[in-house]
């Protein structure tokens, strides 16, 4: 099932235009009654006839059905009453004209229908959301147009009662490229993780596989990142290497191989229709239907990414990673954590770059990604932290290995060549000549954040951590009395904090993590 915004438009048509059509038909009936001395049909029946009009994929009433409805009524009257046939009624004016809320220049309408790639803004490091006062994709009653692999989940029962209007852009989080700007960024540079996807990826993968995994890929990029960005992530850490290996060995001991672990715990890869259905169901759980544009892609190196396009939060999901039992965990990661914390961040006095500096806030990471990664596995029966552990391990060894050496090294944990390729590619992002040692260490933030949160889980007020927005758990206590709490939102799985802590304890036990070791590493 593909969710389509046509239903929203139909509500607008039925709410206004069909009413006008009904009035016009009533006038025609009164005229027919005088001429043919024929009793008027019940109002309920006329209403049913009027509502038989169909809607095209663009939301406009179909011409053919309307014509049939108008012409059928006079023919019935003339056949039974013997009156001279009168000319067919004209299509009601209210159904021929563009509804008032959708009127505008042709250029404005075209802008609303253009589906841009979701990589309009972003920066090398996570930025705090700032509000946007402009939104070319969101006029009153406007919507995003859907393509085959794009869906705007933008209506609910409540919205339909309000004739399809969506929340204004000013109430949604916006991650701006600049600092404190209220206009759209002029740069079209894609976000970091997309910019680091090589242009010649498929060619180099084929050459690597044909060489029996001995060739060192030579990657090309559309817009090479500034050296300062790559320097920031060039050093891999080994602080939690022991924990990473322990987690993976725990999985192999139970499942025998990563491939078996993926099949048993992940389930089958879902088709698009089921992905759309699962996304809508989750948005309903969090009460944010109509706020997030969802897209599917087969070109991401990560499982999913949440960015902002034209002031609309946009979630792009990797189709290859949309597995039956893992998809909701990904939605808890991206929407239940990143998106809702961004919404809450906008309400706080530190919701801008200047505000963060003013209050002396620590960086949002590793808390942000650590919390989101915990939520990915939170409600699973077997919440293994395999992915975060293997990413950490792969990045650490990429620091001292070439691509082919790294590929061979991680075969200890992953046999599937395609899966190994993906992990090595992530660890070597940004490199042109992969024969040289070096890494892109950003992927270590997941396990780093996870273990820091688990170490202090008994002392963290998780509801307050979420309400404060994009802040580190270390800043919670000093910001508590400054927080603006009305209208903040807590994801459904965090509302019972006692049960939430039980889930965290279960994660610690399943991954055989030792609290005393964590206390030694993180005093």
Coordinates of C-alpha atoms in Angstrom, one line a residue:
X1 CA 0.0 0.0 0.0
X2 CA 1.4 3.4 -1.1
X3 CA 0.1 6.3 0.9
X4 CA -1.1 9.0 -1.3
X5 CA -2.0 12.6 -0.6
X6 CA -4.9 12.4 -3.0
X7 CA -7.2 11.5 -0.1
X8 CA -6.5 14.8 1.5
X9 CA -7.5 16.7 -1.6
X10 CA -10.7 14.6 -1.9
X11 CA -11.7 15.7 1.5
X12 CA -11.4 19.3 0.4
X13 CA -13.4 18.6 -2.7
X14 CA -16.1 16.7 -0.8
X15 CA -16.2 19.4 1.9
X16 CA -16.7 22.3 -0.5
X17 CA -17.2 21.5 -4.1
X18 CA -19.7 18.6 -3.8
X19 CA -21.9 20.8 -1.7
X20 CA -22.0 23.3 -4.5
X21 CA -22.8 20.5 -7.0
X22 CA -25.7 19.4 -4.8
X23 CA -27.2 22.9 -4.7
X24 CA -27.1 23.1 -8.5
X25 CA -28.7 19.7 -8.9
X26 CA -31.5 20.6 -6.5
X27 CA -32.2 23.7 -8.7
X28 CA -32.4 21.4 -11.7
X29 CA -34.8 19.0 -9.9
X30 CA -37.2 21.8 -9.0
X31 CA -37.3 22.8 -12.7
X32 CA -37.9 19.2 -13.7
X33 CA -40.7 18.9 -11.2
X34 CA -42.6 21.9 -12.6
X35 CA -42.3 20.6 -16.2
X36 CA -43.0 16.9 -15.6
X37 CA -45.1 17.0 -12.3
X38 CA -42.7 14.3 -11.0
X39 CA -41.9 13.9 -7.3
X40 CA -38.4 15.0 -6.3
X41 CA -35.9 12.2 -5.3
X42 CA -35.0 11.9 -1.7
X43 CA -32.0 14.0 -0.6
X44 CA -30.0 11.0 0.6
X45 CA -30.1 9.5 -2.9
X46 CA -29.0 12.7 -4.5
X47 CA -26.1 12.9 -2.1
X48 CA -25.1 9.4 -3.0
X49 CA -25.2 10.2 -6.7
X50 CA -23.0 13.2 -6.2
X51 CA -20.5 11.3 -4.2
X52 CA -19.9 8.8 -7.0
X53 CA -17.5 11.1 -8.6
X54 CA -14.0 9.7 -8.8
X55 CA -10.7 11.3 -8.1
X56 CA -7.7 11.1 -10.4
X57 CA -4.2 10.5 -9.1
X58 CA -3.7 14.3 -8.9
X59 CA -6.8 14.7 -6.7
X60 CA -9.0 16.4 -9.4
X61 CA -12.5 15.1 -10.0
X62 CA -12.7 12.9 -13.2
X63 CA -14.5 14.4 -16.1
X64 CA -16.2 11.3 -17.3
X65 CA -18.0 10.3 -14.1
X66 CA -19.3 13.9 -13.5
X67 CA -20.7 13.9 -17.0
X68 CA -22.6 10.7 -16.5
X69 CA -24.1 11.9 -13.3
X70 CA -25.4 15.1 -14.8
X71 CA -26.8 13.5 -18.0
X72 CA -28.5 10.5 -16.3
X73 CA -31.0 12.5 -14.2
X74 CA -32.7 14.5 -17.1
X75 CA -33.0 11.3 -19.2
X76 CA -34.8 9.5 -16.4
X77 CA -37.2 12.4 -15.9
X78 CA -38.1 12.7 -19.6
X79 CA -38.6 9.0 -20.1
X80 CA -41.1 8.8 -17.4
X81 CA -42.8 12.1 -17.5
X82 CA -42.9 12.7 -21.3
X83 CA -41.3 16.2 -20.9
X84 CA -39.1 17.6 -23.6
X85 CA -35.5 16.7 -22.9
X86 CA -33.6 19.7 -21.5
X87 CA -30.0 20.4 -22.3
X88 CA -27.5 18.7 -19.9
X89 CA -26.5 20.6 -16.9
X90 CA -23.1 22.3 -16.9
X91 CA -20.4 20.9 -14.7
X92 CA -20.7 22.8 -11.3
X93 CA -18.4 25.8 -11.4
X94 CA -17.0 24.9 -8.0
X95 CA -15.6 21.6 -9.4
X96 CA -14.1 23.3 -12.5
X97 CA -12.1 26.0 -10.6
X98 CA -9.0 25.5 -8.5
X99 CA -9.9 25.5 -4.8
X100 CA -9.1 28.8 -3.2
X101 CA -6.4 27.4 -0.9
X102 CA -4.6 25.9 -3.9
X103 CA -4.7 29.0 -6.2
X104 CA -1.4 30.6 -7.1
X105 CA 0.9 31.2 -10.0
X106 CA 1.9 28.3 -12.3
X107 CA 5.5 28.7 -11.0
X108 CA 4.3 28.2 -7.4
X109 CA 2.3 25.1 -8.3
X110 CA 5.3 23.7 -10.2
X111 CA 7.6 24.3 -7.2
X112 CA 5.3 22.3 -5.0
X113 CA 5.4 19.4 -7.3
X114 CA 9.2 19.2 -7.8
X115 CA 10.7 16.3 -5.8
X116 CA 14.2 17.3 -5.0
X117 CA 16.8 14.9 -3.6
X118 CA 16.9 15.0 0.2
X119 CA 20.4 16.3 0.4
X120 CA 19.8 20.0 0.4
X121 CA 21.7 20.8 3.6
X122 CA 23.9 19.4 6.2
X123 CA 27.3 19.9 7.7
X124 CA 30.3 17.9 8.7
X125 CA 29.4 17.7 12.3
X126 CA 25.9 17.4 13.8
X127 CA 24.2 20.8 14.1
X128 CA 21.5 21.8 16.4
X129 CA 18.2 22.4 14.7
X130 CA 17.1 26.0 14.2
X131 CA 13.7 27.2 13.1
X132 CA 12.9 28.2 9.6
X133 CA 10.5 30.9 8.7
X134 CA 10.3 29.9 5.0
X135 CA 9.0 26.8 3.4
X136 CA 8.4 26.6 -0.4
X137 CA 7.1 23.1 0.0
X138 CA 4.5 24.0 2.6
X139 CA 1.8 26.4 1.8
X140 CA -1.6 26.4 3.4
X141 CA -3.0 23.0 2.5
X142 CA 0.0 22.1 0.3
X143 CA 1.7 18.7 0.1
X144 CA 4.7 17.0 -1.3
X145 CA 4.2 15.2 -4.5
X146 CA 4.9 11.5 -4.5
X147 CA 7.0 9.6 -7.0
X148 CA 7.4 5.8 -7.2
X149 CA 10.0 5.8 -4.4
X150 CA 8.9 8.8 -2.5
X151 CA 6.0 9.2 -0.1
X152 CA 4.8 12.2 2.0
X153 CA 3.0 10.8 5.0
X154 CA 1.0 13.9 5.6
X155 CA -2.5 13.2 6.7
X156 CA -4.4 11.6 9.5
X157 CA -8.0 11.5 10.7
X158 CA -7.5 14.7 12.6
X159 CA -6.0 16.4 9.6
X160 CA -8.8 15.3 7.4
X161 CA -11.3 16.8 9.7
X162 CA -9.4 20.0 9.2
X163 CA -9.7 19.6 5.4
X164 CA -6.1 18.4 4.8
X165 CA -4.1 21.2 6.3
X166 CA -0.7 20.3 7.6
X167 CA 1.3 21.9 10.4
X168 CA 3.2 25.0 9.4
X169 CA 6.9 24.7 8.7
X170 CA 7.7 27.0 11.6
X171 CA 6.6 24.3 14.0
X172 CA 8.9 21.6 12.5
X173 CA 12.6 21.2 13.3
X174 CA 15.0 22.6 10.7
X175 CA 18.7 21.8 10.6
X176 CA 20.2 24.8 8.9
X177 CA 23.6 24.9 7.3
X178 CA 24.3 28.4 8.5
X179 CA 24.2 29.7 12.0
X180 CA 21.1 31.4 13.1
X181 CA 19.8 32.0 9.6
X182 CA 16.1 32.1 8.9
X183 CA 16.5 31.6 5.2
X184 CA 17.1 28.5 3.1
X185 CA 20.8 27.8 2.6
X186 CA 21.9 28.7 -0.9
X187 CA 24.4 25.9 -1.2
X188 CA 23.3 22.7 -2.8
X189 CA 26.1 20.6 -1.3
X190 CA 24.8 17.3 -0.1
X191 CA 25.2 16.1 3.5
X192 CA 28.5 14.6 4.5
X193 CA 27.5 10.9 4.5
X194 CA 26.1 11.2 1.0
X195 CA 29.0 13.3 -0.4
X196 CA 31.3 10.5 0.7
X197 CA 29.6 7.9 -1.5
X198 CA 32.1 7.3 -4.4
X199 CA 30.9 8.0 -7.9
X200 CA 32.6 4.9 -9.3
X201 CA 31.4 2.6 -6.5
X202 CA 30.0 -0.2 -8.7
X203 CA 33.0 -0.2 -11.1
X204 CA 35.5 -0.5 -8.2
X205 CA 33.4 -3.1 -6.5
X206 CA 33.4 -5.2 -9.6
X207 CA 37.1 -4.8 -10.1
X208 CA 37.7 -5.8 -6.5
X209 CA 35.6 -8.9 -6.6
X210 CA 37.1 -10.0 -10.0
X211 CA 40.6 -9.7 -8.5
X212 CA 39.8 -12.3 -5.8
X213 CA 39.6 -9.5 -3.2
X214 CA 43.2 -8.3 -3.9
X215 CA 42.7 -5.1 -5.8
X216 CA 42.8 -1.8 -3.8
X217 CA 39.8 0.4 -4.9
X218 CA 40.5 3.9 -6.2
X219 CA 37.5 6.0 -5.4
X220 CA 36.3 9.2 -7.0
X221 CA 34.0 11.7 -5.5
X222 CA 31.8 14.4 -6.9
X223 CA 32.8 17.0 -4.4
X224 CA 35.8 16.0 -2.3
X225 CA 35.3 17.1 1.3
X226 CA 37.7 19.7 2.7
X227 CA 40.7 18.3 4.4
X228 CA 39.7 19.7 7.7
X229 CA 36.5 17.5 7.7
X230 CA 38.4 14.3 6.9
X231 CA 41.1 15.1 9.4
X232 CA 38.4 15.3 12.1
X233 CA 37.6 11.7 11.6
X234 CA 41.0 10.2 10.6
X235 CA 41.9 8.6 14.0
X236 CA 40.2 5.5 15.2
X237 CA 39.9 4.7 18.9
X238 CA 40.5 1.4 20.6
X239 CA 39.0 2.4 24.0
X240 CA 36.0 0.0 23.7
X241 CA 37.7 -2.6 21.4
X242 CA 37.4 -5.3 24.1
X243 CA 33.7 -4.7 24.5
X244 CA 33.1 -4.7 20.7
X245 CA 34.9 -8.1 20.2
X246 CA 33.0 -9.5 23.2
X247 CA 29.6 -8.5 21.8
X248 CA 30.4 -10.1 18.4
X249 CA 31.7 -13.3 20.0
X250 CA 28.5 -13.5 22.0
X251 CA 26.4 -13.4 18.9
X252 CA 28.6 -16.0 17.1
X253 CA 28.4 -18.3 20.1
X254 CA 24.6 -18.2 19.9
X255 CA 23.9 -18.1 16.2
X256 CA 27.1 -19.5 14.6
X257 CA 27.5 -16.8 12.0
X258 CA 26.4 -13.3 11.2
X259 CA 24.3 -14.5 8.3
X260 CA 22.3 -16.8 10.5
X261 CA 21.9 -14.0 13.1
X262 CA 20.6 -11.7 10.4
X263 CA 18.1 -14.3 9.1
X264 CA 16.8 -15.3 12.5
X265 CA 16.5 -11.9 14.2
X266 CA 16.0 -9.6 11.2
X267 CA 13.6 -11.5 9.1
X268 CA 12.9 -11.0 5.4
X269 CA 13.5 -7.7 3.5
X270 CA 10.2 -5.9 3.2
X271 CA 8.7 -4.7 -0.1
X272 CA 7.9 -1.0 -0.5
X273 CA 4.2 -1.3 0.2
X274 CA 4.9 -2.9 3.6
X275 CA 7.6 -0.3 4.4
X276 CA 5.1 2.5 3.8
X277 CA 2.5 0.8 6.0
X278 CA 5.0 0.2 8.8
X279 CA 6.2 3.9 8.7
X280 CA 2.6 5.2 8.9
X281 CA 1.8 2.9 11.8
X282 CA 4.8 4.1 13.7
X283 CA 4.1 7.8 13.0
X284 CA 0.7 7.3 14.5
X285 CA 2.3 5.8 17.6
X286 CA 4.3 9.0 18.1
X287 CA 1.6 11.3 17.1
X288 CA 3.5 12.9 14.2
X289 CA 1.6 11.9 11.1
X290 CA 1.9 14.8 8.7
X291 CA 5.3 16.0 9.9
X292 CA 7.9 13.7 8.2
X293 CA 8.5 13.0 4.5
X294 CA 9.6 9.4 4.0
X295 CA 11.6 8.2 1.0
X296 CA 13.2 4.9 0.0
X297 CA 16.6 4.5 -1.6
X298 CA 19.1 1.9 -2.6
X299 CA 22.0 4.2 -2.7
X300 CA 22.6 4.8 1.0
X301 CA 25.7 3.4 2.8
X302 CA 23.8 3.6 6.1
X303 CA 20.5 2.0 7.1
X304 CA 18.7 5.4 7.1
X305 CA 19.3 9.1 7.4
X306 CA 17.2 12.0 8.7
X307 CA 17.8 15.3 7.0
X308 CA 15.8 18.5 6.2
X309 CA 14.7 19.4 2.7
X310 CA 12.9 22.7 2.1
X311 CA 12.2 22.9 5.9
X312 CA 10.6 19.5 5.9
X313 CA 12.1 16.7 8.0
X314 CA 12.9 14.0 5.5
X315 CA 13.7 10.4 6.4
X316 CA 15.4 8.3 3.7
X317 CA 15.4 4.6 4.3
X318 CA 17.8 2.1 2.7
X319 CA 15.6 -0.6 1.1
X320 CA 18.2 -3.3 1.6
X321 CA 18.1 -2.8 5.3
X322 CA 14.3 -2.7 5.8
X323 CA 13.9 -6.0 7.4
X324 CA 10.7 -7.3 8.9
X325 CA 11.9 -7.3 12.6
X326 CA 14.4 -4.5 12.4
X327 CA 12.4 -1.8 10.6
X328 CA 10.6 -0.5 13.7
X329 CA 13.9 -0.2 15.5
X330 CA 15.2 1.9 12.7
X331 CA 12.1 4.2 13.1
X332 CA 12.7 4.4 16.8
X333 CA 16.3 5.5 16.0
X334 CA 15.4 8.1 13.4
X335 CA 12.0 9.4 14.4
X336 CA 11.6 8.4 18.0
X337 CA 15.0 9.8 18.9
X338 CA 16.6 12.1 16.3
X339 CA 13.3 13.8 15.1
X340 CA 11.5 14.2 18.5
X341 CA 14.7 15.4 20.2
X342 CA 15.0 17.9 17.4
X343 CA 11.4 19.1 17.9
X344 CA 12.1 19.5 21.7
X345 CA 15.4 21.3 21.0
X346 CA 13.5 24.0 19.1
X347 CA 11.6 24.9 22.2
X348 CA 14.7 25.5 24.3
X349 CA 16.8 28.7 24.7
X350 CA 19.8 26.7 23.4
X351 CA 18.0 25.8 20.2
X352 CA 20.4 27.7 18.0
X353 CA 24.2 27.6 17.5
X354 CA 24.5 30.9 19.4
X355 CA 22.4 29.5 22.2
X356 CA 24.6 26.5 22.6
X357 CA 27.6 28.7 22.9
X358 CA 25.9 30.9 25.4
X359 CA 25.0 28.0 27.7
X360 CA 28.3 26.2 27.2
X361 CA 26.7 23.0 26.0
X362 CA 28.8 19.9 25.4
X363 CA 28.5 18.3 21.9
X364 CA 25.3 16.4 21.3
X365 CA 27.3 13.3 20.3
X366 CA 28.1 10.7 21.4
X367 CA 24.9 10.9 23.5
X368 CA 22.6 11.5 20.5
X369 CA 23.8 8.5 18.4
X370 CA 24.3 6.3 21.4
X371 CA 20.7 6.9 22.6
X372 CA 19.4 6.3 19.1
X373 CA 21.4 3.1 18.7
X374 CA 20.0 1.8 22.0
X375 CA 16.5 2.5 20.8
X376 CA 17.2 0.5 17.6
X377 CA 17.4 -2.7 19.6
X378 CA 15.4 -1.7 22.7
X379 CA 12.3 -3.8 22.2
X380 CA 13.9 -6.8 20.5
X381 CA 13.7 -10.1 22.2
X382 CA 17.5 -10.5 21.5
X383 CA 18.8 -7.0 21.6
X384 CA 22.4 -7.6 20.4
X385 CA 24.5 -4.6 19.6
X386 CA 26.2 -6.4 16.7
X387 CA 26.1 -3.6 14.2
X388 CA 27.6 -0.9 16.5
X389 CA 30.3 -3.4 17.6
X390 CA 31.3 -4.4 14.1
X391 CA 31.4 -0.8 12.9
X392 CA 33.6 0.2 15.9
X393 CA 35.9 -2.8 15.3
X394 CA 36.2 -2.2 11.5
X395 CA 37.0 1.4 11.8
X396 CA 39.7 0.7 14.4
X397 CA 41.6 -1.7 12.1
X398 CA 41.1 0.4 9.0
X399 CA 43.4 2.9 10.7
X400 CA 46.4 0.5 10.1
X401 CA 45.2 -1.5 7.1
X402 CA 44.5 -1.2 3.4
X403 CA 41.1 -2.0 2.0
X404 CA 41.9 -5.5 0.9
X405 CA 43.7 -6.3 4.2
X406 CA 40.7 -5.0 6.2
X407 CA 38.3 -7.0 4.0
X408 CA 40.3 -10.2 4.8
X409 CA 40.6 -9.4 8.5
X410 CA 36.9 -9.0 9.3
X411 CA 36.1 -12.4 7.7
X412 CA 36.4 -13.6 11.2
X413 CA 33.0 -12.1 11.9
X414 CA 31.3 -11.8 8.5
X415 CA 31.6 -14.4 5.7
X416 CA 29.3 -12.8 3.1
X417 CA 31.5 -10.8 0.7
X418 CA 28.8 -8.2 0.0
X419 CA 28.3 -7.4 3.7
X420 CA 32.1 -7.2 4.3
X421 CA 32.4 -4.8 1.3
X422 CA 29.8 -2.5 2.9
X423 CA 31.5 -2.4 6.2
X424 CA 34.9 -1.8 4.7
X425 CA 33.5 0.9 2.4
X426 CA 32.0 2.7 5.4
X427 CA 35.3 2.6 7.2
X428 CA 37.3 3.8 4.2
X429 CA 34.9 6.6 3.2
X430 CA 36.6 9.7 2.0
X431 CA 39.8 8.0 0.8
X432 CA 40.8 8.1 -2.8
X433 CA 43.6 5.5 -2.7
X434 CA 42.5 2.8 -0.3
X435 CA 45.8 1.0 -0.5
X436 CA 46.9 3.4 2.2
X437 CA 46.0 2.9 5.8
X438 CA 43.3 5.3 7.1
X439 CA 39.7 5.4 8.3
X440 CA 36.6 7.5 8.6
X441 CA 36.0 7.2 12.3
X442 CA 32.5 8.7 12.6
X443 CA 31.0 5.2 12.8
X444 CA 32.6 4.6 16.2
X445 CA 30.2 7.1 17.8
X446 CA 27.5 4.5 18.0
X447 CA 29.1 2.0 20.4
X448 CA 30.9 4.9 22.2
X449 CA 27.6 6.6 23.0
X450 CA 25.9 3.3 23.8
X451 CA 28.5 2.3 26.4
X452 CA 28.6 5.7 28.0
X453 CA 24.9 5.8 28.5
X454 CA 24.7 2.2 29.8
X455 CA 27.5 3.1 32.3
X456 CA 25.4 5.9 33.8
X457 CA 21.9 4.6 33.1
X458 CA 21.0 4.5 36.8
X459 CA 21.8 8.3 37.2
X460 CA 20.2 9.6 33.9
X461 CA 16.8 11.1 33.8
X462 CA 15.9 9.9 30.4
X463 CA 12.6 11.7 30.0
X464 CA 14.4 15.0 30.9
X465 CA 17.2 14.1 28.5
X466 CA 14.7 13.8 25.7
X467 CA 12.7 16.9 26.7
X468 CA 15.9 19.1 26.7
X469 CA 16.6 18.4 23.0
X470 CA 20.0 17.8 21.4
X471 CA 22.0 17.8 24.6
X472 CA 24.5 15.5 26.2
X473 CA 23.4 13.5 29.2
X474 CA 26.2 15.2 31.1
X475 CA 24.4 18.6 30.8
X476 CA 21.0 17.4 32.0
X477 CA 21.2 18.4 35.6
X478 CA 22.5 21.9 35.1
X479 CA 19.9 22.7 32.3
X480 CA 16.9 21.2 34.1
X481 CA 15.8 24.4 35.8
X482 CA 16.2 26.4 32.5
X483 CA 14.1 24.0 30.4
X484 CA 10.9 25.0 28.6
X485 CA 8.9 21.8 29.2
X486 CA 5.3 22.6 27.9
X487 CA 4.7 21.1 24.5
X488 CA 7.8 18.8 24.6
X489 CA 7.3 15.3 23.4
X490 CA 8.4 11.9 24.7
X491 CA 8.4 8.9 22.5
X492 CA 6.0 6.2 23.4
X493 CA 8.6 3.6 24.5
X494 CA 10.2 6.0 27.0
X495 CA 7.1 7.1 28.9
X496 CA 7.3 4.3 31.5
X497 CA 10.8 4.9 32.8
X498 CA 10.9 1.9 35.1
X499 CA 10.2 -0.4 32.1
X500 CA 12.6 1.5 30.0
X501 CA 15.4 0.8 32.5
X502 CA 14.5 -2.9 32.5
X503 CA 15.0 -2.9 28.7
X504 CA 18.4 -1.3 29.2
X505 CA 19.4 -3.9 31.8
X506 CA 18.3 -6.6 29.4
X507 CA 20.6 -5.2 26.7
X508 CA 23.5 -5.2 29.2
X509 CA 22.8 -8.9 30.1
X510 CA 22.3 -10.1 26.5
X511 CA 25.6 -8.6 25.3
X512 CA 27.5 -9.9 28.3
X513 CA 28.7 -6.4 29.3
X514 CA 30.2 -6.0 32.7
X515 CA 29.2 -2.9 34.7
X516 CA 32.4 -3.0 36.8
X517 CA 34.5 -2.9 33.6
X518 CA 32.5 0.0 32.3
X519 CA 33.1 1.9 35.6
X520 CA 36.8 1.3 35.3
X521 CA 36.8 2.6 31.7
X522 CA 34.5 5.5 32.4
X523 CA 34.9 6.7 36.0

